[in-house]
XYZ file of C-alpha atoms in Angstrom:
264
model
C -17.510 48.412 -52.758
C -18.732 45.019 -51.723
C -16.045 43.356 -53.861
C -13.327 45.436 -52.221
C -14.601 44.537 -48.756
C -14.669 40.842 -49.708
C -11.079 40.995 -50.932
C -10.039 42.703 -47.716
C -11.764 40.008 -45.667
C -10.059 37.231 -47.663
C -6.694 38.972 -47.318
C -7.103 39.299 -43.552
C -8.116 35.646 -43.265
C -5.160 34.526 -45.407
C -2.733 36.505 -43.258
C -4.314 35.078 -40.097
C -3.883 31.532 -41.432
C -0.220 32.239 -42.208
C 0.387 33.458 -38.644
C -1.397 30.445 -37.163
C 0.600 28.092 -39.406
C 3.888 29.611 -38.275
C 2.794 29.342 -34.634
C 1.737 25.698 -35.073
C 5.157 24.823 -36.497
C 6.853 26.524 -33.571
C 4.749 24.412 -31.214
C 5.540 21.331 -33.343
C 1.860 20.505 -33.553
C 1.716 18.308 -36.627
C -2.050 17.857 -36.472
C -2.706 21.576 -36.396
C -0.204 22.172 -39.217
C -2.000 19.621 -41.399
C -5.393 21.198 -40.709
C -4.129 24.726 -41.496
C -2.573 23.567 -44.764
C -5.974 22.243 -45.841
C -7.666 25.522 -44.980
C -5.005 27.572 -46.812
C -5.446 25.589 -50.031
C -9.148 26.534 -49.998
C -8.440 30.252 -49.863
C -9.273 31.930 -53.176
C -9.757 35.454 -54.498
C -6.617 37.026 -53.038
C -3.890 38.941 -54.814
C -1.204 37.031 -56.696
C 1.555 38.019 -54.302
C -0.409 36.737 -51.319
C -1.408 33.627 -53.258
C 2.277 32.866 -53.913
C 3.053 33.424 -50.222
C 0.303 30.999 -49.241
C 1.549 28.365 -51.690
C 5.137 28.670 -50.433
C 3.952 28.340 -46.829
C 2.035 25.163 -47.650
C 5.029 23.624 -49.455
C 7.337 24.377 -46.517
C 4.782 23.001 -44.069
C 4.405 19.785 -46.056
C 8.183 19.341 -46.116
C 8.197 19.885 -42.361
C 5.434 17.295 -41.934
C 7.436 14.782 -43.966
C 10.442 15.362 -41.737
C 8.239 14.879 -38.687
C 6.856 11.630 -40.113
C 10.366 10.268 -40.684
C 11.340 11.245 -37.148
C 8.190 9.575 -35.829
C 9.007 6.372 -37.711
C 12.501 6.319 -36.214
C 11.177 7.039 -32.720
C 8.539 4.301 -33.033
C 11.244 1.842 -34.072
C 13.309 2.737 -31.004
C 10.182 2.590 -28.852
C 9.371 -0.894 -30.120
C 12.868 -2.068 -29.151
C 12.555 -0.505 -25.695
C 9.157 -2.161 -25.144
C 10.583 -5.554 -26.165
C 13.437 -5.052 -23.693
C 10.999 -3.811 -20.986
C 13.228 -0.775 -20.461
C 10.628 1.337 -18.680
C 12.640 4.603 -18.311
C 13.454 4.631 -22.037
C 9.878 3.674 -22.947
C 8.505 6.516 -20.843
C 10.840 9.074 -22.447
C 10.266 7.881 -26.026
C 6.493 7.779 -25.535
C 6.485 11.498 -24.806
C 8.520 12.184 -27.948
C 6.380 9.939 -30.145
C 3.167 11.546 -28.906
C 4.542 14.964 -29.791
C 5.707 13.987 -33.283
C 2.860 13.638 -35.777
C 0.921 11.356 -33.456
C -2.276 12.018 -35.459
C -0.924 10.262 -38.549
C 0.340 6.964 -37.140
C 0.270 3.725 -39.020
C -1.522 0.720 -37.546
C 1.781 -0.858 -36.469
C 2.913 2.355 -34.788
C -0.416 2.580 -32.968
C 0.076 -0.956 -31.623
C 3.565 -0.094 -30.372
C 2.257 3.065 -28.692
C -0.466 1.067 -26.911
C 2.066 -1.512 -25.730
C 4.241 1.292 -24.381
C 1.315 2.777 -22.466
C 0.442 -0.650 -21.012
C 4.036 -1.238 -19.939
C 4.364 2.111 -18.182
C 0.985 1.618 -16.482
C 2.055 -1.813 -15.200
C 5.342 -0.380 -13.941
C 3.484 2.399 -12.124
C 1.223 -0.134 -10.428
C 4.202 -2.254 -9.345
C 5.966 0.816 -7.972
C 2.879 1.744 -5.987
C 2.678 -1.804 -4.603
C 6.362 -1.673 -3.628
C 5.846 1.647 -1.877
C 2.813 0.262 -0.028
C 4.757 -2.848 0.993
C 7.659 -0.722 2.236
C 5.279 1.412 4.293
C 3.675 -1.677 5.801
C 7.077 -3.189 6.566
C 8.172 0.021 8.255
C 5.002 0.002 10.341
C 5.594 -3.618 11.371
C 9.150 -2.739 12.401
C 7.882 0.244 14.411
C 5.343 -1.916 16.234
C 8.020 -4.549 16.884
C 10.300 -1.877 18.388
C 7.453 -0.834 20.697
C 7.019 -4.473 21.766
C 10.737 -4.701 22.475
C 10.585 -1.684 24.764
C 7.472 -3.032 26.469
C 9.133 -6.420 27.080
C 12.295 -4.764 28.387
C 10.174 -2.764 30.815
C 8.436 -5.953 31.935
C 11.696 -7.861 32.359
C 13.293 -4.929 34.193
C 10.744 -5.096 37.010
C 12.284 -6.678 40.076
C 10.459 -9.607 41.685
C 9.194 -9.242 45.223
C 7.432 -11.365 47.833
C 4.096 -9.866 46.842
C 4.824 -10.163 43.136
C 6.949 -13.266 42.493
C 8.067 -13.976 38.936
C 8.076 -17.547 37.681
C 11.166 -18.632 35.757
C 9.081 -19.887 32.828
C 7.261 -16.537 32.598
C 10.614 -14.764 32.438
C 11.849 -17.093 29.711
C 8.619 -16.635 27.727
C 8.954 -12.855 27.930
C 12.602 -13.107 26.876
C 11.695 -15.223 23.852
C 9.075 -12.659 22.816
C 11.691 -9.956 23.275
C 14.188 -11.683 20.981
C 11.581 -12.316 18.272
C 10.384 -8.714 18.351
C 13.977 -7.458 18.179
C 14.552 -9.428 14.982
C 11.561 -7.670 13.386
C 12.491 -4.221 14.718
C 15.943 -4.243 13.114
C 17.680 -0.868 13.056
C 14.908 0.922 14.959
C 16.437 -0.162 18.265
C 19.017 1.915 20.072
C 22.474 0.583 20.883
C 21.479 0.133 24.538
C 18.321 -1.744 23.586
C 20.282 -4.071 21.288
C 22.747 -4.694 24.096
C 19.957 -5.646 26.509
C 18.351 -7.900 23.892
C 21.673 -9.658 23.316
C 22.042 -10.158 27.076
C 18.671 -11.842 27.233
C 19.484 -13.913 24.170
C 22.594 -15.281 25.888
C 20.648 -15.935 29.055
C 18.051 -17.932 27.137
C 20.805 -20.121 25.730
C 22.373 -20.515 29.162
C 19.041 -21.437 30.784
C 18.415 -24.031 28.069
C 21.791 -25.558 28.823
C 21.014 -25.713 32.535
C 17.677 -27.379 31.880
C 19.267 -30.093 29.763
C 22.080 -30.513 32.308
C 19.624 -31.072 35.168
C 17.807 -34.067 33.742
C 17.172 -37.131 35.919
C 19.982 -39.714 35.414
C 19.117 -43.054 33.893
C 19.156 -46.407 35.705
C 22.582 -47.333 37.064
C 23.941 -43.827 36.586
C 25.116 -41.807 39.593
C 23.205 -38.615 40.323
C 24.676 -35.468 38.797
C 26.594 -33.326 41.245
C 26.252 -29.625 40.909
C 28.218 -27.107 42.900
C 27.405 -23.507 43.631
C 26.745 -21.380 40.568
C 26.300 -17.684 39.990
C 22.871 -16.524 38.906
C 22.193 -13.469 36.750
C 19.743 -10.730 37.626
C 16.196 -12.060 37.127
C 14.939 -8.564 36.260
C 17.240 -7.545 33.406
C 19.374 -10.610 32.631
C 22.664 -8.876 33.507
C 25.622 -11.130 34.270
C 26.883 -11.359 37.887
C 28.997 -8.323 38.700
C 27.625 -6.295 35.764
C 25.580 -3.128 36.301
C 21.909 -3.853 36.295
C 19.390 -2.407 33.867
C 17.848 -0.296 36.635
C 19.062 3.249 37.108
C 21.747 3.779 39.742
C 21.719 0.174 40.973
C 24.523 -2.334 40.927
C 23.871 -5.962 40.043
C 22.975 -8.003 43.148
C 25.803 -10.542 43.261
C 24.116 -13.794 44.167
C 25.291 -17.373 44.514
C 22.748 -20.162 44.389
C 23.572 -23.590 45.703
C 21.789 -26.378 43.872
C 22.242 -30.032 44.676
C 20.784 -32.881 42.686
C 18.672 -35.360 44.587
C 19.379 -39.027 44.021
C 16.919 -40.726 41.733
C 14.356 -42.881 43.512
């Protein structure tokens, strides 16, 4: 009775090992297949028919493992080439395949290649994270620059008054800050904002030309004669006759008469 029960237990275990072996092959788990083959070879005391079935299963599994090893060798060779070429997408894809193909039974050289592949993908991931962080920071700098542009335009749009006069140098300084901020803001500015910035850019160049033209003449040179000239809006930089930056207001057409004094 005890012998019959022992045979039944061995038969049940042998059948369980066969099912697990078939499942491991379906999952392409080479390590589990190798372990199950070792356990099956230790099974003893079963009927001859079941013994033959176990032996055939082990032979088929070993052939499958050999095929997996050859595939792993080929994949490792391709992986080594991809690592040498620093082809990160290919390295990442081949690493997944190599890890799933008899990764438990690698040679020393294959282990070195696998480690190099992991190091390369880790370095690429770090560089990608740094690029993303840099792009986020650059976008934030552009956003802040666009806010400065709008703040400077608001400042320059304010009209001077007797109580609140605006010095010409203060206007030029604000315009220079406006132009610098606009260069950093890039595409975050609207078409109208870019148009106003360009107007102030031209005015800065024009004012620089007037400053150099109004220098004191040297000895023996006649004083420079300057006739009436049109002056742009001091609030928004609009040209004479062009609509001002303020809402619903036309540009105040002004003519300033400037005469050079003779040098003393």
